[in-house]
Each structure stands twice: as C-alpha cells, then as structure tokens.
CSV table of C-alpha atoms and ligand atoms in Angstrom, one decimal:
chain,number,residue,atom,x,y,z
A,1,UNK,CA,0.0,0.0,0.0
A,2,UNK,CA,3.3,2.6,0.6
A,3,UNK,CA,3.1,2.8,-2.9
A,4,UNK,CA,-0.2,2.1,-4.9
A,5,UNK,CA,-2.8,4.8,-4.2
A,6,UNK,CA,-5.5,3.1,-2.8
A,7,UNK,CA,-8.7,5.4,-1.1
A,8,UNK,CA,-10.7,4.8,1.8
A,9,UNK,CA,-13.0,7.6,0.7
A,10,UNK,CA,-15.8,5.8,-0.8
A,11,UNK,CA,-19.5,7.1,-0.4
A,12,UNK,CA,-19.9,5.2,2.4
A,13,UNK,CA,-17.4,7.5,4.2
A,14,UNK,CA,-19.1,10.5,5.8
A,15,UNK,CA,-21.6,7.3,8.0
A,16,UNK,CA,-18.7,5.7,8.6
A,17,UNK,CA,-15.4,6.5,8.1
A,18,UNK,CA,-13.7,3.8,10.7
A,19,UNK,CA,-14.0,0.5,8.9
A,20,UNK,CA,-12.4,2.3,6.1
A,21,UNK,CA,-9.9,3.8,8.1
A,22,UNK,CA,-9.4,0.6,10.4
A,23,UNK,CA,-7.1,-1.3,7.4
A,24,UNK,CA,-5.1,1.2,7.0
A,25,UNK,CA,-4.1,1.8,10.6
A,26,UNK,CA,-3.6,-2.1,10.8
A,27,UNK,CA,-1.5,-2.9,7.9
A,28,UNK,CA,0.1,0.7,6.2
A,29,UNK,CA,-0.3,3.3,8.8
A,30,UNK,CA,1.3,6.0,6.5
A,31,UNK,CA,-0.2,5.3,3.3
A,32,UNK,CA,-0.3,7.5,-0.5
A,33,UNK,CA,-4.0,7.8,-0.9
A,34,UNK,CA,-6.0,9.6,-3.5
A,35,UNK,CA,-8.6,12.1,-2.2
A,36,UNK,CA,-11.7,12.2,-4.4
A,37,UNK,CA,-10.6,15.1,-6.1
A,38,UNK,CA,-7.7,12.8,-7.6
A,39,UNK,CA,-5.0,14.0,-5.4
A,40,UNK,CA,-2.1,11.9,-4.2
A,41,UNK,CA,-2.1,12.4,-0.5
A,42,UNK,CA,-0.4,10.9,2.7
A,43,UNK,CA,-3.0,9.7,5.2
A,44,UNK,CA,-1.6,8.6,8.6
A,45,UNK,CA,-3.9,6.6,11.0
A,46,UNK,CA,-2.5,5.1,14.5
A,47,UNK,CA,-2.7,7.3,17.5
A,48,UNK,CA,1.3,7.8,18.1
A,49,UNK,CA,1.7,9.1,14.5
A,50,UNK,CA,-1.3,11.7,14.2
A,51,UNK,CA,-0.2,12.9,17.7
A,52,UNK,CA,3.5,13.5,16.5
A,53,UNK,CA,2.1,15.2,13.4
A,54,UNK,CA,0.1,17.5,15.3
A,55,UNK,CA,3.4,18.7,17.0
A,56,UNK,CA,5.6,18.8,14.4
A,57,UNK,CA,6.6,21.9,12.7
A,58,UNK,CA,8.0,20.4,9.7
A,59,UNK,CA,4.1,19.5,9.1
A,60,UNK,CA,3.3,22.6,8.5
A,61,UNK,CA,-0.1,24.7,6.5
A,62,UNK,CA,2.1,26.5,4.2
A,63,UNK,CA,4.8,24.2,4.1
A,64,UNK,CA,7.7,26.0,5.0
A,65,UNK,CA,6.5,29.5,3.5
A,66,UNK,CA,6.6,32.4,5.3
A,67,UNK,CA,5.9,35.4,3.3
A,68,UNK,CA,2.2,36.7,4.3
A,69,UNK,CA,-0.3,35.8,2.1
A,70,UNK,CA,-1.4,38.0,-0.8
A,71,UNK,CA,-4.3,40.1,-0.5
A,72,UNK,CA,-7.5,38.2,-1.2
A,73,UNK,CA,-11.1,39.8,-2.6
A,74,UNK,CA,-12.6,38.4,0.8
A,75,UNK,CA,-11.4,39.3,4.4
A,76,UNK,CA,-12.4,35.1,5.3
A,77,UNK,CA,-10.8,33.6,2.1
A,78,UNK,CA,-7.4,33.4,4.5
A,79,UNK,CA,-8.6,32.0,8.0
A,80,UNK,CA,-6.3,31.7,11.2
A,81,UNK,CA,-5.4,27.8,10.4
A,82,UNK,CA,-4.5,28.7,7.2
A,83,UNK,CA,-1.1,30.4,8.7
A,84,UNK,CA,1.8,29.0,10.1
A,85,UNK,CA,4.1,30.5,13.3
A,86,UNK,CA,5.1,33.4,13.8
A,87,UNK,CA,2.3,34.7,11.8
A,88,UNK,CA,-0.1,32.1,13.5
A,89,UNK,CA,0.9,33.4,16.8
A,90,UNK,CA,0.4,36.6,16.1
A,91,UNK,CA,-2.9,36.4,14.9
A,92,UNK,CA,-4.1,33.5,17.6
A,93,UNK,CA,-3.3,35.7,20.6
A,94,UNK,CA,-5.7,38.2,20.2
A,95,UNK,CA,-8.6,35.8,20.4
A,96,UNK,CA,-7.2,33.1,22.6
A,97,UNK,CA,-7.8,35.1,26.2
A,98,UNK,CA,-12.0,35.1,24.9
A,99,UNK,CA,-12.2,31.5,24.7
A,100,UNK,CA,-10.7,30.4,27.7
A,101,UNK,CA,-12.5,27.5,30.2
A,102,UNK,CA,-13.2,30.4,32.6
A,103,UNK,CA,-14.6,33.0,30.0
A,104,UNK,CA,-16.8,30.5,27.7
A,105,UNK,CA,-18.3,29.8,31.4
A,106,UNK,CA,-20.1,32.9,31.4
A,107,UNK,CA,-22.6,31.8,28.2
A,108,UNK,CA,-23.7,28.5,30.1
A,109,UNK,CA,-26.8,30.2,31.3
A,110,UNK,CA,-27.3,31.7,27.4
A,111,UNK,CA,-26.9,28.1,26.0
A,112,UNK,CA,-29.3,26.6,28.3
A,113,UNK,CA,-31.7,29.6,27.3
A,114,UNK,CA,-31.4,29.0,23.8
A,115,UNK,CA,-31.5,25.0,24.5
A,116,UNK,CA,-35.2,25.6,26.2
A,117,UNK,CA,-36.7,28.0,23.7
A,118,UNK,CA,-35.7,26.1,20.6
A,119,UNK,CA,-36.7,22.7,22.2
A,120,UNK,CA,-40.5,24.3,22.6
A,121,UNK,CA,-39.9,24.2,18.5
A,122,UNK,CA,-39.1,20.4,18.1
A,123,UNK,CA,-42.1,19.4,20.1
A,124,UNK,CA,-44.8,20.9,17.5
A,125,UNK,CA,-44.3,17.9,15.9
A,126,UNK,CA,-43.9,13.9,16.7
A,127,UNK,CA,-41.8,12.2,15.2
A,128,UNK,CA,-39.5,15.3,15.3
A,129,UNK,CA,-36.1,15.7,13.5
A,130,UNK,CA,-33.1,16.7,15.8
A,131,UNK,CA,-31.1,18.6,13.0
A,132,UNK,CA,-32.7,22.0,12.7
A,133,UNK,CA,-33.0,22.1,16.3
A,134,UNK,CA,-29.3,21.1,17.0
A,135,UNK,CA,-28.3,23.6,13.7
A,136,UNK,CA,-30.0,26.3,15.2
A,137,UNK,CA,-28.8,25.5,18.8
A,138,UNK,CA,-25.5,26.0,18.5
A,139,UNK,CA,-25.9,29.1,15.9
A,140,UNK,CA,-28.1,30.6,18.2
A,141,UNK,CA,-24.7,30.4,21.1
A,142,UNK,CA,-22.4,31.5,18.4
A,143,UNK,CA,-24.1,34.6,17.7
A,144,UNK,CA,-24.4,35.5,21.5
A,145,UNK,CA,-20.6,34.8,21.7
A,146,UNK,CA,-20.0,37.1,18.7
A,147,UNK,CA,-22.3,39.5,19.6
A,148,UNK,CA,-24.8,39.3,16.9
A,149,UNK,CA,-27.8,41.5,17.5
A,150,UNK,CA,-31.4,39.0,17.2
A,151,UNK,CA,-32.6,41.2,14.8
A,152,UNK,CA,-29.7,39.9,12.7
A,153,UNK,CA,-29.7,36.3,13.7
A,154,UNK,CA,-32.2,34.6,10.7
A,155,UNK,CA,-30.4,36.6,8.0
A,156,UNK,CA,-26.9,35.5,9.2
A,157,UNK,CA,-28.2,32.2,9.5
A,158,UNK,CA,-29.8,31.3,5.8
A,159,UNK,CA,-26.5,32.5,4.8
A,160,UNK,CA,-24.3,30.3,6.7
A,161,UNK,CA,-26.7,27.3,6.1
A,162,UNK,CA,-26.3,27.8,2.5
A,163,UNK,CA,-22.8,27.9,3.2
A,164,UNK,CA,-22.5,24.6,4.6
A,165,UNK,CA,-25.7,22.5,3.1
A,166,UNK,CA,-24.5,19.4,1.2
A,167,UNK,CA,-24.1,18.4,-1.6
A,168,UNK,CA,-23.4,21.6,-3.1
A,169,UNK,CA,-26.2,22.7,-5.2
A,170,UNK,CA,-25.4,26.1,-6.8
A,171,UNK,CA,-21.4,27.7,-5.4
A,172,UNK,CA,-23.1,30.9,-6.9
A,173,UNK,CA,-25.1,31.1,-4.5
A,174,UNK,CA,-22.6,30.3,-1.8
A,175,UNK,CA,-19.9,32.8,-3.0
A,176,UNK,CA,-22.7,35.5,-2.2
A,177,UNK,CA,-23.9,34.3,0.9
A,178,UNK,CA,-19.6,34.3,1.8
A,179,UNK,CA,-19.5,37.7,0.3
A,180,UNK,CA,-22.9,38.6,2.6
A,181,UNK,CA,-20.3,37.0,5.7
A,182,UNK,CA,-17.8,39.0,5.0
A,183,UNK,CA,-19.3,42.1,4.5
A,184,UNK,CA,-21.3,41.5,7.9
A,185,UNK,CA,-17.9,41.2,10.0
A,186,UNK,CA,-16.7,44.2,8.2
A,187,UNK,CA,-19.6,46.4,9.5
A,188,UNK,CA,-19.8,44.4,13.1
A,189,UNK,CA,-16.0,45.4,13.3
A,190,UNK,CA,-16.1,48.9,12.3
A,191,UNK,CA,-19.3,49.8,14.7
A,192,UNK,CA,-17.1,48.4,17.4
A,193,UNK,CA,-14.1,51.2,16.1
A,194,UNK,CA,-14.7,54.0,18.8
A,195,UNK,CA,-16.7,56.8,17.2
A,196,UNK,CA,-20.0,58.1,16.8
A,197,UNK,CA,-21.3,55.0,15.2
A,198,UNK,CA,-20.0,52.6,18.3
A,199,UNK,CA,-22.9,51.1,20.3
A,200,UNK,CA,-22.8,50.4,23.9
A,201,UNK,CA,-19.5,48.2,24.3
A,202,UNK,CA,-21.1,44.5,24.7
A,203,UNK,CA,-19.4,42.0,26.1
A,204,UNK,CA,-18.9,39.6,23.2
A,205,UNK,CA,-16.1,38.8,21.8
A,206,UNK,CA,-16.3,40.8,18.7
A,207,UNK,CA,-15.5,43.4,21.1
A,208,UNK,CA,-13.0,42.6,23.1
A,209,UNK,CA,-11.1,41.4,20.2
A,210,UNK,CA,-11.9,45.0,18.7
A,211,UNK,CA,-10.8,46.3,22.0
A,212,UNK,CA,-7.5,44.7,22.0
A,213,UNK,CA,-6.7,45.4,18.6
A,214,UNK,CA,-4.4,48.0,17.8
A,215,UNK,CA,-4.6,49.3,14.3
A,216,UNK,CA,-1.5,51.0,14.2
A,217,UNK,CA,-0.1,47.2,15.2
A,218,UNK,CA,0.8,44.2,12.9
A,219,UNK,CA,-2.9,43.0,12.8
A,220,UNK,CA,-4.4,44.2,9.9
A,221,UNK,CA,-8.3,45.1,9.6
A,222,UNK,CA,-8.8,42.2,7.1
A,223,UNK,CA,-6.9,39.4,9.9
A,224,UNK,CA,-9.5,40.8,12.3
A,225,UNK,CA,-12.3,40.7,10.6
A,226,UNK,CA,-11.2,37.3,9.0
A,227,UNK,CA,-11.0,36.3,12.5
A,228,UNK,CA,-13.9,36.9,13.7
A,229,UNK,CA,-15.9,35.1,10.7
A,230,UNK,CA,-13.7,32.1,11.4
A,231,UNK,CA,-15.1,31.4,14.5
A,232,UNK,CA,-18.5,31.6,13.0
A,233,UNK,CA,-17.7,29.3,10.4
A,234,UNK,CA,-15.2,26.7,12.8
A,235,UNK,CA,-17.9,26.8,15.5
A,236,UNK,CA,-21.5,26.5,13.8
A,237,UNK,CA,-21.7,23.4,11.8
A,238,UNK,CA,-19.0,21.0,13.4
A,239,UNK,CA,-20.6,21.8,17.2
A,240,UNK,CA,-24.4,21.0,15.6
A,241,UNK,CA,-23.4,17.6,14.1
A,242,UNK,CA,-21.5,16.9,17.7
A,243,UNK,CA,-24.8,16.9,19.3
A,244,UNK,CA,-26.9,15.3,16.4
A,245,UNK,CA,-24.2,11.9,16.1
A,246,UNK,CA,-23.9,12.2,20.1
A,247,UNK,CA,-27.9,11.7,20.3
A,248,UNK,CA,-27.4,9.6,17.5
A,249,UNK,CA,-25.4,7.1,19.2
A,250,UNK,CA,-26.6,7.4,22.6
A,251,UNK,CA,-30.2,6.3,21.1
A,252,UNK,CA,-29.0,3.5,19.3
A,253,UNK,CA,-27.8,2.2,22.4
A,254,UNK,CA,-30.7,2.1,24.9
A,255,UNK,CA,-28.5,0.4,27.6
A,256,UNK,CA,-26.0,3.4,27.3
A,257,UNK,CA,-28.6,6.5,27.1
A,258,UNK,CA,-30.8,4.1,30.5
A,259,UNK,CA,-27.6,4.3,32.7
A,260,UNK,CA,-25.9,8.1,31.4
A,261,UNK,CA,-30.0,8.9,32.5
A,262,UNK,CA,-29.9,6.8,35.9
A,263,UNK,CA,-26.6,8.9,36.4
A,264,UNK,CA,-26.9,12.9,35.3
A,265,UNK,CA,-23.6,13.9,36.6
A,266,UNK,CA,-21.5,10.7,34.2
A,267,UNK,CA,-22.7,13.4,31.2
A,268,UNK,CA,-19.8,15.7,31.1
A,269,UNK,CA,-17.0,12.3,31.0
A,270,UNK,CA,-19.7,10.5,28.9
A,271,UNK,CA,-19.4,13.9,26.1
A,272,UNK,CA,-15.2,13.1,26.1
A,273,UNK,CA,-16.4,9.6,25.0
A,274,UNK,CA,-18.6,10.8,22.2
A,275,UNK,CA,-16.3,13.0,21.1
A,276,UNK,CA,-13.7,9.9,20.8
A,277,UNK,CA,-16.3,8.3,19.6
A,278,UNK,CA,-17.7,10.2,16.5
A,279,UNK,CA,-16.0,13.1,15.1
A,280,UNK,CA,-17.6,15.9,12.8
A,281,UNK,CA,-14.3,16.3,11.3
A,282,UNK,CA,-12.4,12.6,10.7
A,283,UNK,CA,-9.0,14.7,9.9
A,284,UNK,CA,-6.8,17.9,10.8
A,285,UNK,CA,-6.7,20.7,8.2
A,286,UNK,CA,-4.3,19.3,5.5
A,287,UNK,CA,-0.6,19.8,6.2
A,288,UNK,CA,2.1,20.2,3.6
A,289,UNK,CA,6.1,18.8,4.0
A,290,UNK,CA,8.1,21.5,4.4
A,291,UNK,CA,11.3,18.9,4.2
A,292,UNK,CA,11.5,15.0,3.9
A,293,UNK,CA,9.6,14.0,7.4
A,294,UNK,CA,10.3,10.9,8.6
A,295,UNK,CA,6.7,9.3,10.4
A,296,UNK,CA,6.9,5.6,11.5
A,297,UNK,CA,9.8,4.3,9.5
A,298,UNK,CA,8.6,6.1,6.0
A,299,UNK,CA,9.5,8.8,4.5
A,300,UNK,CA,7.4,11.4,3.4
A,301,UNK,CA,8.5,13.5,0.7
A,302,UNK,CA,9.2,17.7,0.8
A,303,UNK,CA,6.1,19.4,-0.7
A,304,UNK,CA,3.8,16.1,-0.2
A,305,UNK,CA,0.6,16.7,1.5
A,306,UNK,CA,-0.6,15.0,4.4
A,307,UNK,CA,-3.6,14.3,6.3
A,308,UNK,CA,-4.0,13.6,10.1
A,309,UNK,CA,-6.4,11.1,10.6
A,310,UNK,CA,-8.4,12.3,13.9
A,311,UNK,CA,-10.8,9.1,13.4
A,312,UNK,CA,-8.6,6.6,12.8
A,313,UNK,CA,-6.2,7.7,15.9
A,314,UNK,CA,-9.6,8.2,18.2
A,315,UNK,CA,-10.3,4.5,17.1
A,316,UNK,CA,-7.1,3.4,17.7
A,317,UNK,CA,-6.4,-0.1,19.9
A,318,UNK,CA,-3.3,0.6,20.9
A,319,UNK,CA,-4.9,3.9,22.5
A,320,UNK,CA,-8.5,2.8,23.5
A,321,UNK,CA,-9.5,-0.6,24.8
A,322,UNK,CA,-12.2,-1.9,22.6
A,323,UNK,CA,-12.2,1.3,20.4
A,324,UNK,CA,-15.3,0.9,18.1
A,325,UNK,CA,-17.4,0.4,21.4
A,326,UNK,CA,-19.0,3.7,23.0
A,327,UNK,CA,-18.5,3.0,26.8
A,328,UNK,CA,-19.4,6.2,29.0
A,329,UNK,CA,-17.1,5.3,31.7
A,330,UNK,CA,-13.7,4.5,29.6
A,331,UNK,CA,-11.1,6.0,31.1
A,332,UNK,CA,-9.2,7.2,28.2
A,333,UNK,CA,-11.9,8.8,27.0
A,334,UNK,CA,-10.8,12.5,26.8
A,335,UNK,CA,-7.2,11.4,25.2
A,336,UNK,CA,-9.3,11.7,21.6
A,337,UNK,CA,-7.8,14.1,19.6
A,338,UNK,CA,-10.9,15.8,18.2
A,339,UNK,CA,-10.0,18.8,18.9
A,340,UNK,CA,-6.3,18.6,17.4
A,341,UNK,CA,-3.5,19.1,19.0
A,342,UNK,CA,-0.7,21.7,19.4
A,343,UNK,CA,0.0,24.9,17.8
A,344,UNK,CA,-3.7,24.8,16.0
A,345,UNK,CA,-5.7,23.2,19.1
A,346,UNK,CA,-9.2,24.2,18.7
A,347,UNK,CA,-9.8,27.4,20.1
A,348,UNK,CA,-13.6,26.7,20.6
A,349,UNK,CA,-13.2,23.3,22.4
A,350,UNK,CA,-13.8,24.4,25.9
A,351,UNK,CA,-17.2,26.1,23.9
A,352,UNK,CA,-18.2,23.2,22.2
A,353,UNK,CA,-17.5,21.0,25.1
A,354,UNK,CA,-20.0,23.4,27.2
A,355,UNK,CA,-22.8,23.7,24.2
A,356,UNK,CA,-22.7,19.5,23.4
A,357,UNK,CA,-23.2,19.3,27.3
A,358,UNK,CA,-25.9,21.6,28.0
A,359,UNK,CA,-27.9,20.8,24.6
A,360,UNK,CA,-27.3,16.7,25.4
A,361,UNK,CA,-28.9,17.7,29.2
A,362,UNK,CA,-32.1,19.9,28.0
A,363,UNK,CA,-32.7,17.3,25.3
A,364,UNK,CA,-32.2,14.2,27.8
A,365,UNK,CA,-34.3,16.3,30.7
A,366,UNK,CA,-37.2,17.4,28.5
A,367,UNK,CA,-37.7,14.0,26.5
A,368,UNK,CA,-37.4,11.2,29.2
A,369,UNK,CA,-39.0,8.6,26.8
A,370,UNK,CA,-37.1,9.5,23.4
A,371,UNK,CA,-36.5,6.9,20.9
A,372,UNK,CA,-34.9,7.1,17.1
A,373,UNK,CA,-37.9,6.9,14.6
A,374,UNK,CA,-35.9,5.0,12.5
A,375,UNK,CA,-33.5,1.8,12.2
A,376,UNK,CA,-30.1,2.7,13.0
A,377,UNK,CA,-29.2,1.7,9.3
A,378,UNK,CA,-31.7,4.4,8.3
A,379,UNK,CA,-29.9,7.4,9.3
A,380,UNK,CA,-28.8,9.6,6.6
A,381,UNK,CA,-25.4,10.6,7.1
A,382,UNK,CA,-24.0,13.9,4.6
A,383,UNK,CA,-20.7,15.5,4.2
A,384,UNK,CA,-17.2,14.5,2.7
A,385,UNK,CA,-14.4,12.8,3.8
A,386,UNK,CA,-13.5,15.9,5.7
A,387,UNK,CA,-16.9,17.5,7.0
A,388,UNK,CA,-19.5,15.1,7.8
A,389,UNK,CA,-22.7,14.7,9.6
A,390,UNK,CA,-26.5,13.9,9.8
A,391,UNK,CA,-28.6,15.3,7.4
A,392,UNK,CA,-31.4,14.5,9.6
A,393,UNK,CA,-32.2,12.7,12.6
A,394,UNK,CA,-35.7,11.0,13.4
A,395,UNK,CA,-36.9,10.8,16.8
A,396,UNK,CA,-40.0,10.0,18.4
A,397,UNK,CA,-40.3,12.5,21.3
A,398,UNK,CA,-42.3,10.1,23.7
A,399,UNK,CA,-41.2,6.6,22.9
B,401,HEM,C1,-17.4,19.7,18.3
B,401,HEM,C2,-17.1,20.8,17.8
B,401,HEM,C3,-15.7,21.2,17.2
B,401,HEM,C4,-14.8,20.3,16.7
B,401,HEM,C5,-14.9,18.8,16.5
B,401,HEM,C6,-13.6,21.1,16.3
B,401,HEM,C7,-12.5,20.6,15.8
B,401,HEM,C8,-11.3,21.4,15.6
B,401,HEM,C9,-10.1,20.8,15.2
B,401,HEM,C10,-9.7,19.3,14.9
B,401,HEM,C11,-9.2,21.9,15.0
B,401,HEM,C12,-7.7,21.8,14.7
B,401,HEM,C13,-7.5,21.8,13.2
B,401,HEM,C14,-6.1,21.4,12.8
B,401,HEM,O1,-5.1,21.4,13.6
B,401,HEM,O2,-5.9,20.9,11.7
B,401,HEM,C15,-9.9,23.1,15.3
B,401,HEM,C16,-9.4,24.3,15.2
B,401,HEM,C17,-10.2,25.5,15.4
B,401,HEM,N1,-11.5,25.5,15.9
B,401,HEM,FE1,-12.6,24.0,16.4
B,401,HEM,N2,-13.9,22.4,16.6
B,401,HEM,C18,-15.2,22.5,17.2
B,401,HEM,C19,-15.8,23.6,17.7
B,401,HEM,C20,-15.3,24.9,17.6
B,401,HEM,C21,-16.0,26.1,18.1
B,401,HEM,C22,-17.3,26.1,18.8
B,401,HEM,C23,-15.2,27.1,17.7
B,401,HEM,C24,-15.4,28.6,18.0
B,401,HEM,C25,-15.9,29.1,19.1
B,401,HEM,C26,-14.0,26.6,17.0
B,401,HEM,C27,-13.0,27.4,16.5
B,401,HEM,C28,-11.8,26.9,16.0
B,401,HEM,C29,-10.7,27.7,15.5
B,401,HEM,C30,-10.7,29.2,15.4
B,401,HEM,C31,-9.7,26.8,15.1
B,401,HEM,C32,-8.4,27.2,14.4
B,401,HEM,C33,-7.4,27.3,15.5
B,401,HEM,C34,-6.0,27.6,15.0
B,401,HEM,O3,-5.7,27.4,13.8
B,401,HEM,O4,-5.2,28.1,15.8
B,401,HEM,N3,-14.1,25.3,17.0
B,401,HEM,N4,-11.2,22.7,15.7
C-alpha cells in the first residue's frame, strides 16, 4: 500500500469512516492515498503518529512559506489555520484570552436559554427531526458569543446554512452568501471602532477582540475581521453535528442512554467519549512537508501533502480498549484528539464541550422517553471525507 494509491474515501465514508480507516491503521499506517478530487495524498492513521504530526513543525499549513499571504477579494478567504508561526501566533493571541475554560463559562446560562426555547420548536411535531433544532442551537450560542444582535440572527443564519448545506447545489449562491459574511464582519467590526457610530461596548467577543486590537499594530483590519468570521464558520456546523451523532449514538444504544439517564452527573465524562467516539471532522486541516519527514519508518517526501487522521487515531487499539465500542465510563476517554493538538488546538473546544453538554442535558431532561424513529441503518449521514454529519435525525419524542 506505501506505494499504490488506494482510497478509503468511498461514499460510504461520511456514515462511517472507521472500517475504512481501520485497514489502514492495521497494515500501512502511512499510506499515499487519492482524495476524491484525484490528489495523491499521505493519510496517517494510529494514535502515536497523528499525535506526532500534530506537534511537528516540519508538518506545516504552508509548508515552509513564510511570506504573508497575498491580498485576497474576501477578508475570510485566508482564516487563522490557514497560517503557520510566527504569523499564527500573532494572529491566535488576540482571540485566545476570549475562549478560555473560565470566559466561555459565562454563556452557560445563554446556552441553556437557547437550548429551552428552541426545544419548545421540536415538540410541534412527533416524530421530530433533531437537525434543525441542533443547527440552530448551536448558531443561536455562536451569535451571542460574537455579539450578533437577534434582529440579525435569521439573515446571518440562511447564509451560513447555504454555506455549509451538502451536496453543493449552486457555489453561486454560496460565493454571495460568503461575500454577505464577509461584508457582515466588516460592519460588526467597524461599529465596534470608537466613534460616533459605536454602540454600547457588549461583552462579546467581537469586542474585546476590537478592544484589543491596535490598528497601528501588525494585525491588519482584514486578519481581524477574517477572525472573527472564522469562528462563526469553525464553530457552527462541526458543534451541531456533535450533538446530532452524540444523540445519534446514545439512542442507538438504549442500555448506554438508560444508565448516562440513571446517572446525570457521568454526562460531562460521557461527552469526552462521544467526542472519541464520533467526530464531525475525521481529519486535521491538510498539512504540507516542508522537508522529507520521517513518520513511523517512511518517508514522506518535501512538498507532499498530508492528512492527520483524527478518526482513525480516536479509534485506535493501541490507545482505547475496545475502540469501536462507545462506553461512557472509559477512562481514556478525553485522550481523543478531536480537537487537534498543538499549535492549532481548537480554540472553541472548551465552547463546544459546554454547548454539546448543556444541549445533550435539556434534550435528555425534556424527553425522558425518546426513541430514534428509524432503524439505525436508516440514518442519513452527509458530508465528505473531511466535514461530515446527519442530514437529519428522526426521533420519536415520547417513545
Ligand atoms: C465539536 C465541535 C468542534 C470540533 C470537533 C472542532 C475541531 C477542531 C479541530 C480538529 C481543530 C484543529 C484543526 C487542525 O489542527 O488541523 C480546530 C481548530 C479550530 N477551531 Fe474547532 N472544533 C469544534 C468547535 C469549535 C468552536 C465552537 C469554535 C469557535 C468558538 C471553534 C474554533 C476553532 C478555530 C478558530 C480553530 C483554528 C485554531 C488555530 O488554527 O489556531 N471550533 N477545531
């Protein structure tokens, strides 16, 4: 397999990458693939490996370049894991002190607000489907973070839906609903400017990354407002499948959902072990070879590019104990890599932890009797072999 270009990335991938990813890990666990675009990649699969990737700087986003990137038409076309250090760095610090354990705290009580309302929506009907609810869920706690007036909120949304609906039916219509993004952050960062225009400071982030800005200083207005989309985009979609594959699995496995129920305070633990479980994203970002890297005995050629395999590492043996079964109480649990690892760790995981947990709770808490409305095998699962997801999720609300 070192050589031949074999792909896992079938169209059974997206409902379940693992089995494909499983033989690789096993027999060639740093293989030439071909993405389904054609292109000859390196895919690397065990535990050890993805976690030594993560950390190494020869594995790089730009491979070894580090002239700035040109100017592009939109501020979001170059997002923060796009760069590499020192221009990484310098970017990452003035949003990392916002999205701290301590600070993403304070929107618990929002994100159990927006969990309550949006679950009175879901019970109009029965059978309901989880998606919208768990979409709108965890937009709903991104705009609050960001400082999104309501008023603005269904707008903002139908673009960013559009953004991310799959499969791709017109990328006309997506390159305006981007432009639409863009143009939004551009004005959400400007009223923040002091001047006339400047509403009472909020205390989102939008604003304390506007706050800490210095214009004068080596972040330009386009990396600001670039950063502030970016969390918009990283956040929405990956946090909304978390919790529709976490409710997924837990109701596909009756025994599981009985004792997480018979025991409230196991969720938090049991949330690490879904997100080992089932990732939205079954790889990191792609990395280029700056220089030959050497990764478990094989070389990997300067300028090749190479992806991380989250899933395969999250499912790996030699890591977890009896990998491919969900088990709420594993201790390993929150050694997944879901989140990456090192210079690019997510800087929304302590968020997304918090939103999966409180929208796992409200759902759990509200629908004691739940049950899927459909066989397991039924689920329609959308996405590619890097984004994927439920496209919709079938419950019956009272057994
Ligand atoms: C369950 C939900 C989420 C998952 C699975 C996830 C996963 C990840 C992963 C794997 C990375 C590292 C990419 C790499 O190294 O290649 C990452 C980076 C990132 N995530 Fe998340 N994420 C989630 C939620 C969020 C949320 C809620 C936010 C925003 C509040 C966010 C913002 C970011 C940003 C800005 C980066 C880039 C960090 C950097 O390059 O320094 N993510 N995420």
């Amino acid at each position: 397999m070192t050589t031949g270009t074999p792909t896992p990335f079938d169209s059974g991938f997206p409902a379940d990458p693992y089995s494909r990813l499983a033989p690789f890990r096993e027999s060639c666990p740093v293989a030439r693939v071909t993405t389904p675009a054609g292109r000859q990649v390196w895919l690397i699969t065990r535990d050890k490996d993805v976690r030594a990737a993560f950390l190494n700087p020869l594995l790089s986003m730009r491979g070894g370049r580090t002239d700035p990137y040109p100017p592009t038409r939109r501020a979001l076309d170059v997002t923060l894991v796009g760069h590499d250090p020192p221009h990484h760095t310098r970017l990452r610090r003035l949003v990392s002190p916002w999205l701290t354990p301590g600070r993403v705290e304070a929107y618990r009580p929002v994100a159990e607000a927006a969990a309550a309302e949006l679950l009175d929506v879901v019970v109009r009907d029965d059978p309901a489907d989880l998606m919208p609810f768990a979409h709108a869920f965890s937009f709903r706690v991104m705009c609050k973070l960001l400082g999104v007036p309501a008023a603005d909120e269904p707008e903002l949304y139908a673009c960013a839906a559009s953004v991310f609906a799959r499969p791709v039916r017109d990328r006309a219509k997506v390159q305006a609903n981007l432009d639409r993004i863009d143009a939004y952050f551009h004005e959400q960062v400007a009223r923040r400017r002091p001047g006339p225009r400047r509403p009472d400071p909020g205390d989102d982030v939008v604003t304390a990354i506007v706050a800490a800005w210095d214009p004068s200083g080596p972040v330009s207005r386009d990396e600001v407002v670039s950063l502030c989309a970016t969390l918009l985009f990283a956040g929405y979609e990956s946090t909304a499948q978390m919790i529709g594959m976490s409710m997924a699995a837990l109701l596909t496995r009756p025994d599981t959902l009985a004792a997480l129920r018979a025991e409230p305070g196991a969720l938090p633990h049991a949330v690490e072990e879904l997100l080992r479980f089932h990732t939205p994203g079954p790889f990191g970002t792609m990395r280029t070879a700056s220089q030959d890297v050497l990764v478990a005995g094989t070389v990997i050629p300067a300028g090749s590019r190479v992806l991380l395999s989250i899933a395969g590492a999250n499912r790996d043996p030699a890591r977890h104990a009896d990998p491919d079964v969900l088990d709420i109480g594993r201790a390993t649990a929150a050694r997944h890599l879901t989140f990456g690892l090192g210079t690019h760790f997510c800087l929304g995981a302590s968020l997304a932890r918090l939103e999966v947990t409180v929208a796992l709770r409200a759902i759990l808490d509200r629908f004691p009797r739940m049950a899927l409305a459909v066989a397991p095998e039924r689920l329609t699962w959308q996405g590619n072999y890097l984004n994927r997801g439920l496209a919709e999720l079938p419950v019956r609300l009272r057994g």
